[in-house]
CSV table of C-alpha atoms and ligand atoms in Angstrom, one decimal:
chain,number,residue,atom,x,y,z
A,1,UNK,CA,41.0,79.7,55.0
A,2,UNK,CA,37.4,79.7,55.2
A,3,UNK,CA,35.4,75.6,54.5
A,4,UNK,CA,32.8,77.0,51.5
A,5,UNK,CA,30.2,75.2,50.4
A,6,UNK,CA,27.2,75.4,47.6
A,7,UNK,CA,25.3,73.1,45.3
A,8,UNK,CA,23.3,73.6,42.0
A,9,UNK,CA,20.2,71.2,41.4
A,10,UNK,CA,21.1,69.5,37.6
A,11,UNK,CA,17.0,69.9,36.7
A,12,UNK,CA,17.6,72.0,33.8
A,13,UNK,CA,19.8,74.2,32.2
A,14,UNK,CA,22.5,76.3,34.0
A,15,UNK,CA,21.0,80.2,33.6
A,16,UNK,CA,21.9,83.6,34.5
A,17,UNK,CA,20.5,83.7,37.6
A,18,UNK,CA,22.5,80.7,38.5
A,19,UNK,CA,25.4,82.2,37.1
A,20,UNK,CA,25.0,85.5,38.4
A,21,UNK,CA,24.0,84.4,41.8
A,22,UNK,CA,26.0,81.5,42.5
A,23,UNK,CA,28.9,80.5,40.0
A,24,UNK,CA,30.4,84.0,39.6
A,25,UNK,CA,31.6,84.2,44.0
A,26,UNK,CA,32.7,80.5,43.6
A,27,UNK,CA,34.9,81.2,40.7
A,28,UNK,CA,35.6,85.1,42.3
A,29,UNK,CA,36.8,83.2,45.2
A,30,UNK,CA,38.3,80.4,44.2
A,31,UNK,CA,41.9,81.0,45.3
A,32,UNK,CA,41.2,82.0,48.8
A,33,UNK,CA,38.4,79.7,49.9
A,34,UNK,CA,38.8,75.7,50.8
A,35,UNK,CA,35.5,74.8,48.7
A,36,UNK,CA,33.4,71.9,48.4
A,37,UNK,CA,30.9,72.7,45.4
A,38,UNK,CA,28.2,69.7,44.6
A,39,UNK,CA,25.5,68.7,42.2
A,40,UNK,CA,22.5,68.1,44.0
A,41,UNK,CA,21.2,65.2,42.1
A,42,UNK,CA,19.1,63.8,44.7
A,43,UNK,CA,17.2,67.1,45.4
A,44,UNK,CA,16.7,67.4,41.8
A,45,UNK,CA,14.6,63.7,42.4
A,46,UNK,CA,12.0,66.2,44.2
A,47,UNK,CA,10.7,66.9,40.9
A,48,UNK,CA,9.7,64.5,38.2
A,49,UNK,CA,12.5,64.1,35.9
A,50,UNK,CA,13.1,61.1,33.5
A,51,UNK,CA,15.9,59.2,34.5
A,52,UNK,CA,18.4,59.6,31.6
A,53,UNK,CA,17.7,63.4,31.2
A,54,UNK,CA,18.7,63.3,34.9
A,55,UNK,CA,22.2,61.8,33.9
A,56,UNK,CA,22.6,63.9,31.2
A,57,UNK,CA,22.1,66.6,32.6
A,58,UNK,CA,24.2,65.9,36.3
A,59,UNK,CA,27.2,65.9,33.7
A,60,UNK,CA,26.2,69.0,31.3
A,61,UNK,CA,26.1,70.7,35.3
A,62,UNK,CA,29.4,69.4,36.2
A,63,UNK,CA,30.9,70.7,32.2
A,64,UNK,CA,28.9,74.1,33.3
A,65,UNK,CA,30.9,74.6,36.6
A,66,UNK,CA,34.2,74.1,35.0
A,67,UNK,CA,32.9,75.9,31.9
A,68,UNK,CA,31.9,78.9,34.3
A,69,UNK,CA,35.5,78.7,35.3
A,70,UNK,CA,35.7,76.7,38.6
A,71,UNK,CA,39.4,75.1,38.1
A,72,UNK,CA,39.1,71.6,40.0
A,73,UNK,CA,42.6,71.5,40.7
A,74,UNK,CA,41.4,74.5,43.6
A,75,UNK,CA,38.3,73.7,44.6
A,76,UNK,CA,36.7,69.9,45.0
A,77,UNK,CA,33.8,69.3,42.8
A,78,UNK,CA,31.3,66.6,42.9
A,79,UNK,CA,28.2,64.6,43.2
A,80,UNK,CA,25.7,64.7,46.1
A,81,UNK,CA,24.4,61.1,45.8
A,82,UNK,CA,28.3,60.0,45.5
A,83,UNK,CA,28.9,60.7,48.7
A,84,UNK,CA,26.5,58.6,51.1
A,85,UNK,CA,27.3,60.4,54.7
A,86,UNK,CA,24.7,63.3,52.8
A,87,UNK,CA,21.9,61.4,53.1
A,88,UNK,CA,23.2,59.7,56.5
A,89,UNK,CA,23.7,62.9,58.1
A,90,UNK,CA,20.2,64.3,56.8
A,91,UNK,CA,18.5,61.5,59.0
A,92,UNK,CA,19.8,62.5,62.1
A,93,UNK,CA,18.7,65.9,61.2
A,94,UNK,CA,15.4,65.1,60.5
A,95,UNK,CA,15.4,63.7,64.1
A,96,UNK,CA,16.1,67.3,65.1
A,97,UNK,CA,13.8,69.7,62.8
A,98,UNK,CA,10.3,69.4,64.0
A,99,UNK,CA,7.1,69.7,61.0
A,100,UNK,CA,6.5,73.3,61.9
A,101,UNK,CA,9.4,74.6,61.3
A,102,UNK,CA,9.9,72.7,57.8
A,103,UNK,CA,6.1,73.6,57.0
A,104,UNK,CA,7.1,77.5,56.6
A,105,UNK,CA,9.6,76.8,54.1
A,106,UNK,CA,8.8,79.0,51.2
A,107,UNK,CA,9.9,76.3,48.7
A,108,UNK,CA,7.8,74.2,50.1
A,109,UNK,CA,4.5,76.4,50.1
A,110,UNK,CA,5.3,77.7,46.7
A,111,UNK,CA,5.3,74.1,45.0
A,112,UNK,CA,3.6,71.7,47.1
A,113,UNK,CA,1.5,72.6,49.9
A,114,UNK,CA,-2.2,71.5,49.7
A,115,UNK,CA,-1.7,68.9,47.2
A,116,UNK,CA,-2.1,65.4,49.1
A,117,UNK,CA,0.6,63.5,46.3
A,118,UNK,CA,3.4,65.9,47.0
A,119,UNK,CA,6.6,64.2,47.5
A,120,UNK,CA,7.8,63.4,51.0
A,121,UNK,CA,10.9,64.3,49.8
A,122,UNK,CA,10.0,68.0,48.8
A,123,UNK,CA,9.0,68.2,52.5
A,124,UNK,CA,12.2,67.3,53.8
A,125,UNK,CA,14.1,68.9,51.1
A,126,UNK,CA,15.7,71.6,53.2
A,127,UNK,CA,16.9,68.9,55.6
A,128,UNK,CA,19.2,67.2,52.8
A,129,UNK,CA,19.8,70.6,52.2
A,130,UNK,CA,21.3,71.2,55.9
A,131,UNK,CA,23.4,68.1,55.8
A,132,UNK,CA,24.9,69.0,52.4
A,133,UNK,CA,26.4,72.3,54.4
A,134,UNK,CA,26.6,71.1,57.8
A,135,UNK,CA,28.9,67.6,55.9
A,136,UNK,CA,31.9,70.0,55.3
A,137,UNK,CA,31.4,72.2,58.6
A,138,UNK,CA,31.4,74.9,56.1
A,139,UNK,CA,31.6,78.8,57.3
A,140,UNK,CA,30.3,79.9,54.4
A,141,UNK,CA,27.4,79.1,52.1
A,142,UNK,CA,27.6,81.1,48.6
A,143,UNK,CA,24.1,80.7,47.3
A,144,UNK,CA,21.7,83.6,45.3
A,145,UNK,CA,18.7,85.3,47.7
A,146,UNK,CA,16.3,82.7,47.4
A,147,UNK,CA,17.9,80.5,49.8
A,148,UNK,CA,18.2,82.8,52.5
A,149,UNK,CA,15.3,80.6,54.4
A,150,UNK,CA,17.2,77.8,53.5
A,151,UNK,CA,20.7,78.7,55.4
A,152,UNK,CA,18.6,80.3,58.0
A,153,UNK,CA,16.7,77.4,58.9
A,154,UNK,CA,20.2,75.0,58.9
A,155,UNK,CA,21.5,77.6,61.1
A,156,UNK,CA,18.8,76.8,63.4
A,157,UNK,CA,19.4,72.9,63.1
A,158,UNK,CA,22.8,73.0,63.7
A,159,UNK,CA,22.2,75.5,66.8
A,160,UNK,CA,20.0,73.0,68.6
A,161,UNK,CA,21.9,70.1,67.8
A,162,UNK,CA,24.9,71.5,69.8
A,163,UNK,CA,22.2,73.0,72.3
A,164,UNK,CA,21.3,69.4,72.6
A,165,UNK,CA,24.2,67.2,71.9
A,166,UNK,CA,27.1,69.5,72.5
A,167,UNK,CA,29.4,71.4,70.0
A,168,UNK,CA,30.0,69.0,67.2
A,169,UNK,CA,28.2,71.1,64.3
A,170,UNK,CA,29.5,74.5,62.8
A,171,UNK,CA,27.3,76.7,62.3
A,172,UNK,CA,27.8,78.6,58.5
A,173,UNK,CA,26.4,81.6,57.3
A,174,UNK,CA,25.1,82.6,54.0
A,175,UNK,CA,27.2,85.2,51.4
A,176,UNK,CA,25.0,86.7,49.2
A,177,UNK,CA,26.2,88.9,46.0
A,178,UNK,CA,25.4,92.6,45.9
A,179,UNK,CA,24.6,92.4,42.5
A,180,UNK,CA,22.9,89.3,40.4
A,181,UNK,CA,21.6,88.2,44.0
A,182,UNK,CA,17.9,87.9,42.3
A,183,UNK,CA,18.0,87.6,38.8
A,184,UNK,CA,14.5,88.1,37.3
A,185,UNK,CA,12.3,86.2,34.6
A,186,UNK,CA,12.5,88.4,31.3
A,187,UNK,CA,8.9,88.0,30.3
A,188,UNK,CA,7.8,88.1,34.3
A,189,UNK,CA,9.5,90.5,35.7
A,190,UNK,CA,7.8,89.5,39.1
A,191,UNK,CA,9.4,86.0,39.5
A,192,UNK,CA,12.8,85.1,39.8
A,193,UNK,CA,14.4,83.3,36.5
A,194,UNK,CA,14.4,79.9,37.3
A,195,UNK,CA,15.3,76.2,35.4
A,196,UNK,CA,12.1,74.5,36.3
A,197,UNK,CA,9.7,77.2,35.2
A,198,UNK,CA,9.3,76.5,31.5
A,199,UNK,CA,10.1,80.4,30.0
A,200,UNK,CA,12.0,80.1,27.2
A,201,UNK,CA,11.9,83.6,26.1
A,202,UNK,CA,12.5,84.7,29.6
A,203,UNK,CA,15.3,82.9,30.6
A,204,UNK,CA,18.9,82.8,29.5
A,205,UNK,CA,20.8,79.8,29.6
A,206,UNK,CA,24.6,80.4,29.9
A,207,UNK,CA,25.9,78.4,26.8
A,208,UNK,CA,23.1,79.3,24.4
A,209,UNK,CA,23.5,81.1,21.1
A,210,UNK,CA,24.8,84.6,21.0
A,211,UNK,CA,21.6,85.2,18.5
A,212,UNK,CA,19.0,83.9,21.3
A,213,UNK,CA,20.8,86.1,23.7
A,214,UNK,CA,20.1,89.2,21.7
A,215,UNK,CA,16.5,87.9,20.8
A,216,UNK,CA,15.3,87.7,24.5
A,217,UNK,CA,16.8,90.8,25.6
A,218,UNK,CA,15.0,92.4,22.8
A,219,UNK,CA,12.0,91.0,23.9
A,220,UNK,CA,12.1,91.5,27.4
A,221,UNK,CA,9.1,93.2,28.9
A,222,UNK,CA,9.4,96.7,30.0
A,223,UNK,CA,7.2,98.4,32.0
A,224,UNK,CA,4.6,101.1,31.2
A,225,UNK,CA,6.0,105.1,30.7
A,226,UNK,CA,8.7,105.0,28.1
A,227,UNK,CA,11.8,106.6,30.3
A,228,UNK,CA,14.6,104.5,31.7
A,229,UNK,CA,14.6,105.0,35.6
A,230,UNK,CA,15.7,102.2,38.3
A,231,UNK,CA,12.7,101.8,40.3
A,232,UNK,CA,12.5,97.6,41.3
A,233,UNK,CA,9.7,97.8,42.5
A,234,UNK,CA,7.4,100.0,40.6
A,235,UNK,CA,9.2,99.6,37.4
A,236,UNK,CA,10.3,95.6,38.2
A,237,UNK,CA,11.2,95.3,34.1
A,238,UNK,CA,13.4,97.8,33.4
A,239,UNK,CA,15.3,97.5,36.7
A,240,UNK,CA,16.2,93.8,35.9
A,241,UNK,CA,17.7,94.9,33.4
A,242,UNK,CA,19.5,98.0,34.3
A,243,UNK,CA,20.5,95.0,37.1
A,244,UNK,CA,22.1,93.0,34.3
A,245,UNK,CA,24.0,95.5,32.7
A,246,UNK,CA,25.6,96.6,36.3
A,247,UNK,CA,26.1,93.0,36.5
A,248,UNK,CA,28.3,92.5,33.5
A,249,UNK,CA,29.6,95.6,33.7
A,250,UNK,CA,30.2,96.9,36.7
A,251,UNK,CA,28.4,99.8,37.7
A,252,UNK,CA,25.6,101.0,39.7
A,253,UNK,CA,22.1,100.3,38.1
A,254,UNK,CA,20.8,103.7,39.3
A,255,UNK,CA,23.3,105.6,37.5
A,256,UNK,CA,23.8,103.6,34.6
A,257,UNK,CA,20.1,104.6,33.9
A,258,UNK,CA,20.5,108.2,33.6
A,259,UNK,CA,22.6,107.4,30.0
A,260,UNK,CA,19.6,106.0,28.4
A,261,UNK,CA,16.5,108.0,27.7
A,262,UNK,CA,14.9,105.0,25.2
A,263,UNK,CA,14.2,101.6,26.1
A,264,UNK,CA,15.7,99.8,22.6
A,265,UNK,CA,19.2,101.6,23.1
A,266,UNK,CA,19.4,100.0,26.5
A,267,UNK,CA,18.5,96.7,25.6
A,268,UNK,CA,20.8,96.7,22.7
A,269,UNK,CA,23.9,97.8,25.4
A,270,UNK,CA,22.4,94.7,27.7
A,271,UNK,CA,22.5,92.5,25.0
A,272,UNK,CA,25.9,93.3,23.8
A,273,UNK,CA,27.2,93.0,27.7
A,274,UNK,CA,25.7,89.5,28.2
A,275,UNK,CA,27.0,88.0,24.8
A,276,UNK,CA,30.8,89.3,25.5
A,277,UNK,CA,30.2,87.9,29.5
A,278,UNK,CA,29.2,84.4,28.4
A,279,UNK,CA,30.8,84.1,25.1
A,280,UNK,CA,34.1,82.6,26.8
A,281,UNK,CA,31.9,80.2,28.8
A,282,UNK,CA,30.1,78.8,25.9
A,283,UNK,CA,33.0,78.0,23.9
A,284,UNK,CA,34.5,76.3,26.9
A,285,UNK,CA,31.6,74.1,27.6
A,286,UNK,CA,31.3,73.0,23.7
A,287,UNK,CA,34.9,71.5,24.2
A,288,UNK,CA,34.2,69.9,27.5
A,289,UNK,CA,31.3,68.2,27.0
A,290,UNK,CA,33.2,66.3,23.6
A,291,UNK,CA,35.1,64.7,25.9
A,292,UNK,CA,32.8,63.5,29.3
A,293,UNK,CA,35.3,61.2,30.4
A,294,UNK,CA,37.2,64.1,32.0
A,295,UNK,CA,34.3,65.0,33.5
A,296,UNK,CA,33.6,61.8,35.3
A,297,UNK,CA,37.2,61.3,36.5
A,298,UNK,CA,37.2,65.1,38.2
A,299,UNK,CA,33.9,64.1,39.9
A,300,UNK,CA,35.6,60.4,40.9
A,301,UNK,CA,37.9,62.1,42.4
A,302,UNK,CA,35.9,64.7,43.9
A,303,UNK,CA,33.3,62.3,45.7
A,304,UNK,CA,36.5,60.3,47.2
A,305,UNK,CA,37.9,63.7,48.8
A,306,UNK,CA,34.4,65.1,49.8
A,307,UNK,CA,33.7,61.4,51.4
A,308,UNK,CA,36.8,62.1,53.9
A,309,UNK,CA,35.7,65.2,55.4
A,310,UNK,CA,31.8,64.1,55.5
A,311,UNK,CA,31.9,61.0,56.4
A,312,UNK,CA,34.3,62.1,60.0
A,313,UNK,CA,31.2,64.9,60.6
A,314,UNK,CA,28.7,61.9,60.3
A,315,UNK,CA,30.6,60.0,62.9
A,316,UNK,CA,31.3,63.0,65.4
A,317,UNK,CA,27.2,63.4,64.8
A,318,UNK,CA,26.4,60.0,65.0
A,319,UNK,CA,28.3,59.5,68.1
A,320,UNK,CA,27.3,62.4,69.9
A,321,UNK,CA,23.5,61.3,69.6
A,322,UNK,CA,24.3,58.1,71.0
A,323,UNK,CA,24.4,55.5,68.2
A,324,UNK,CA,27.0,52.4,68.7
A,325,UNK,CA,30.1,52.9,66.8
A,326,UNK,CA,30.3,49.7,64.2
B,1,LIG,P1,14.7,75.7,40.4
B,1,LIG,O1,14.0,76.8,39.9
B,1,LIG,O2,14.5,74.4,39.6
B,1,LIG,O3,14.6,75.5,41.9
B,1,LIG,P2,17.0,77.2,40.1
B,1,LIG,O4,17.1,77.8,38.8
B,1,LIG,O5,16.5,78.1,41.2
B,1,LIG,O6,16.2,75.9,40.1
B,1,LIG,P3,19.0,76.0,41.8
B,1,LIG,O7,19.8,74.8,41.4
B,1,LIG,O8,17.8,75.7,42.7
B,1,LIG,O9,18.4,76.7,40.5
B,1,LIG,O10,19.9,77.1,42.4
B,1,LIG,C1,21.3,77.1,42.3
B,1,LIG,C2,21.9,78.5,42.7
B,1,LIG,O11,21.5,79.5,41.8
B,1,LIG,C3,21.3,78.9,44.1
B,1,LIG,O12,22.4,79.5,44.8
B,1,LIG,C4,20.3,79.9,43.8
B,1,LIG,O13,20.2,80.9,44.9
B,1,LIG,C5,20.9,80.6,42.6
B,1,LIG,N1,19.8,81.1,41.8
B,1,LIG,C6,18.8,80.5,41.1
B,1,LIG,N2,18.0,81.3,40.5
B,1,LIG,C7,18.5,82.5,40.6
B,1,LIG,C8,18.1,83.8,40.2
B,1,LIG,N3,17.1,84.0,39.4
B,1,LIG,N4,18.9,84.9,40.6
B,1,LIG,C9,20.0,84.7,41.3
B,1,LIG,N5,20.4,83.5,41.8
B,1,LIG,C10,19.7,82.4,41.5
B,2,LIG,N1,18.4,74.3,47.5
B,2,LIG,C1,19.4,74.9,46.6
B,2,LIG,C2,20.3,73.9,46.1
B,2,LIG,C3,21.1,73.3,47.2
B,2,LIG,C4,22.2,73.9,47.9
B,2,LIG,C5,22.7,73.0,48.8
B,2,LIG,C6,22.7,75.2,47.9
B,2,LIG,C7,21.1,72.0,47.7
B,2,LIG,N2,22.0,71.8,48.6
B,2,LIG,C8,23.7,73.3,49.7
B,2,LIG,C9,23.7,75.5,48.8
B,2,LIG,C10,24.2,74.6,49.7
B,2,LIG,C11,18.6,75.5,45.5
B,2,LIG,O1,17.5,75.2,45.2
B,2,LIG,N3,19.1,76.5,44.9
């Protein structure tokens, strides 16, 4: 049985590209996999967020997994900053990534570099990051391609630290969907669709209204010439969503395109395929979130689980490095 695991920041609404690049392998894999899934709460402290939205919103994520159809029964489902070894463990990482290495993150360069008030902890955000996979000695990290860097560079960190310190960290590797890896931005067909980028009309959020669904496909931006071809990067528009429909229905993006010759009778099929996908979800999360004490005892119970396998890697690590055993 391979140790899986992911996390998903709760700094804004769960989307498509979360859904597409993330939830959908957890919950495809669900029965084979031992996995560990969090809710990064304290990376989502890397951005400004007000505190209660924070709270809010760490439950709405954990209603969204479960909604998404992670069962909690198979898989263990928590809280980052429930489970202390995370931050624990990220120390003693920090003592092994050097600045270099950190200042090539992409993350990093995309949202703070150059600006002298940047947080520390945006810096070091990819080390917490490391510790949240290296915790569970996990095999396998199911995350969307935007965190390739990320895995690659825990990879690295867990490498030396055995190089170093002998073999007391596994070292994972990063599974990656075929499709839905890279979900883009409906109006901006050049970025990937993202929670902290305000674009309400190019984003879809998985439990919004079938009406706004169809709205923002409709809208979508399309790219110049008026046929339907698969081209991502010279035609970035109509590719994302020629990727969507393969996404929710199966098929390959480059054929589906040859049955449209008109932009409007594709977009209507998208729609359609996106509101029967996430229909099921939505109704799930409306009756989930009346009732958040569930919520908080599955990720109670989750935290006390995850502790026991985390906090035994933080000792092997701790001990290994040479710090006295309490
Ligand atoms: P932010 O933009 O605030 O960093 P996000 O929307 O990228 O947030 P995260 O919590 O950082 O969401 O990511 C959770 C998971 O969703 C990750 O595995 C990530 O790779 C995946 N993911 C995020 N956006 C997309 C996207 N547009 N397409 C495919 N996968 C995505
Ligand atoms: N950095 C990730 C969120 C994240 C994560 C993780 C993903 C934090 N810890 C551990 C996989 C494994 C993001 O921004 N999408």
């Amino acid at each position: 049985m391979a140790r899986v695991l992911s996390g998903i920041q709760p700094s804004g609404d769960l989307h498509l590209g979360n859904y597409l690049g993330a939830l959908r392998q957890w919950v495809q894999n669900q029965d084979r996999d031992d996995a560990y899934y969090c809710i990064v709460d304290l990376h989502a402290l890397t951005q400004a967020i007000d505190p209660d939205e924070l709270r809010r919103r760490t439950l709405e994520t954990a209603a969204g997994f479960i909604a998404a159809g992670l069962d909690p029964e198979k898989v263990t489902m928590f809280v980052q900053s429930h489970v202390v070894a995370h931050t624990r463990l990220a120390w003693l990482l920090e003592c092994t990534a050097s600045m270099g290495e950190l200042n090539r993150m992409t993350q990093f360069k995309d949202k703070g570099r150059g600006n002298d008030a940047v947080k520390v902890g945006l810096f070091t955000y990819p080390v917490l990051m490391a510790a949240d996979i290296l915790a569970y000695d996990a095999d396998l990290v199911p995350v969307g391609e935007d965190q390739r860097q990320h895995i690659e560079l825990t990879r690295d960190l867990a490498n030396r630290f055995n190089f170093q310190y002998g073999d007391v960290l596994v070292v994972p590797e990063a599974t990656i969907p075929a499709v839905g890896a890279r979900v883009m931005d409906l109006q901006q067909p050049d970025r990937k669709m993202s929670k902290s980028i305000p674009s309400p009309l190019g984003r879809i959020d998985l439990f919004e209204s079938a009406e706004d669904t169809m709205k923002k496909v409709k809208k979508a931006v399309t790219d110049t010439g008026d046929d339907v071809t698969y081209d991502p990067d010279g035609r970035p528009g109509v590719s994302n969503l020629l990727d969507l429909l393969a996404a929710a229905t199966g098929g390959s993006p480059a054929t589906l395109a040859t049955n449209y010759t008109r932009f409007g009778d594709l977009k209507a099929d998208v729609g359609t395929a996106l509101v029967e996908m996430l229909a099921p979800l939505r109704a799930r999360y409306t009756e989930l979130m009346s009732d958040p004490s569930e919520l908080t005892a599955v990720l109670r119970k989750g935290a006390e689980k995850a502790s026991i396998v985390a906090d035994a890697t933080y000792d092997r690590a701790a001990a290994a490095m040479g710090l006295l055993a309490p």
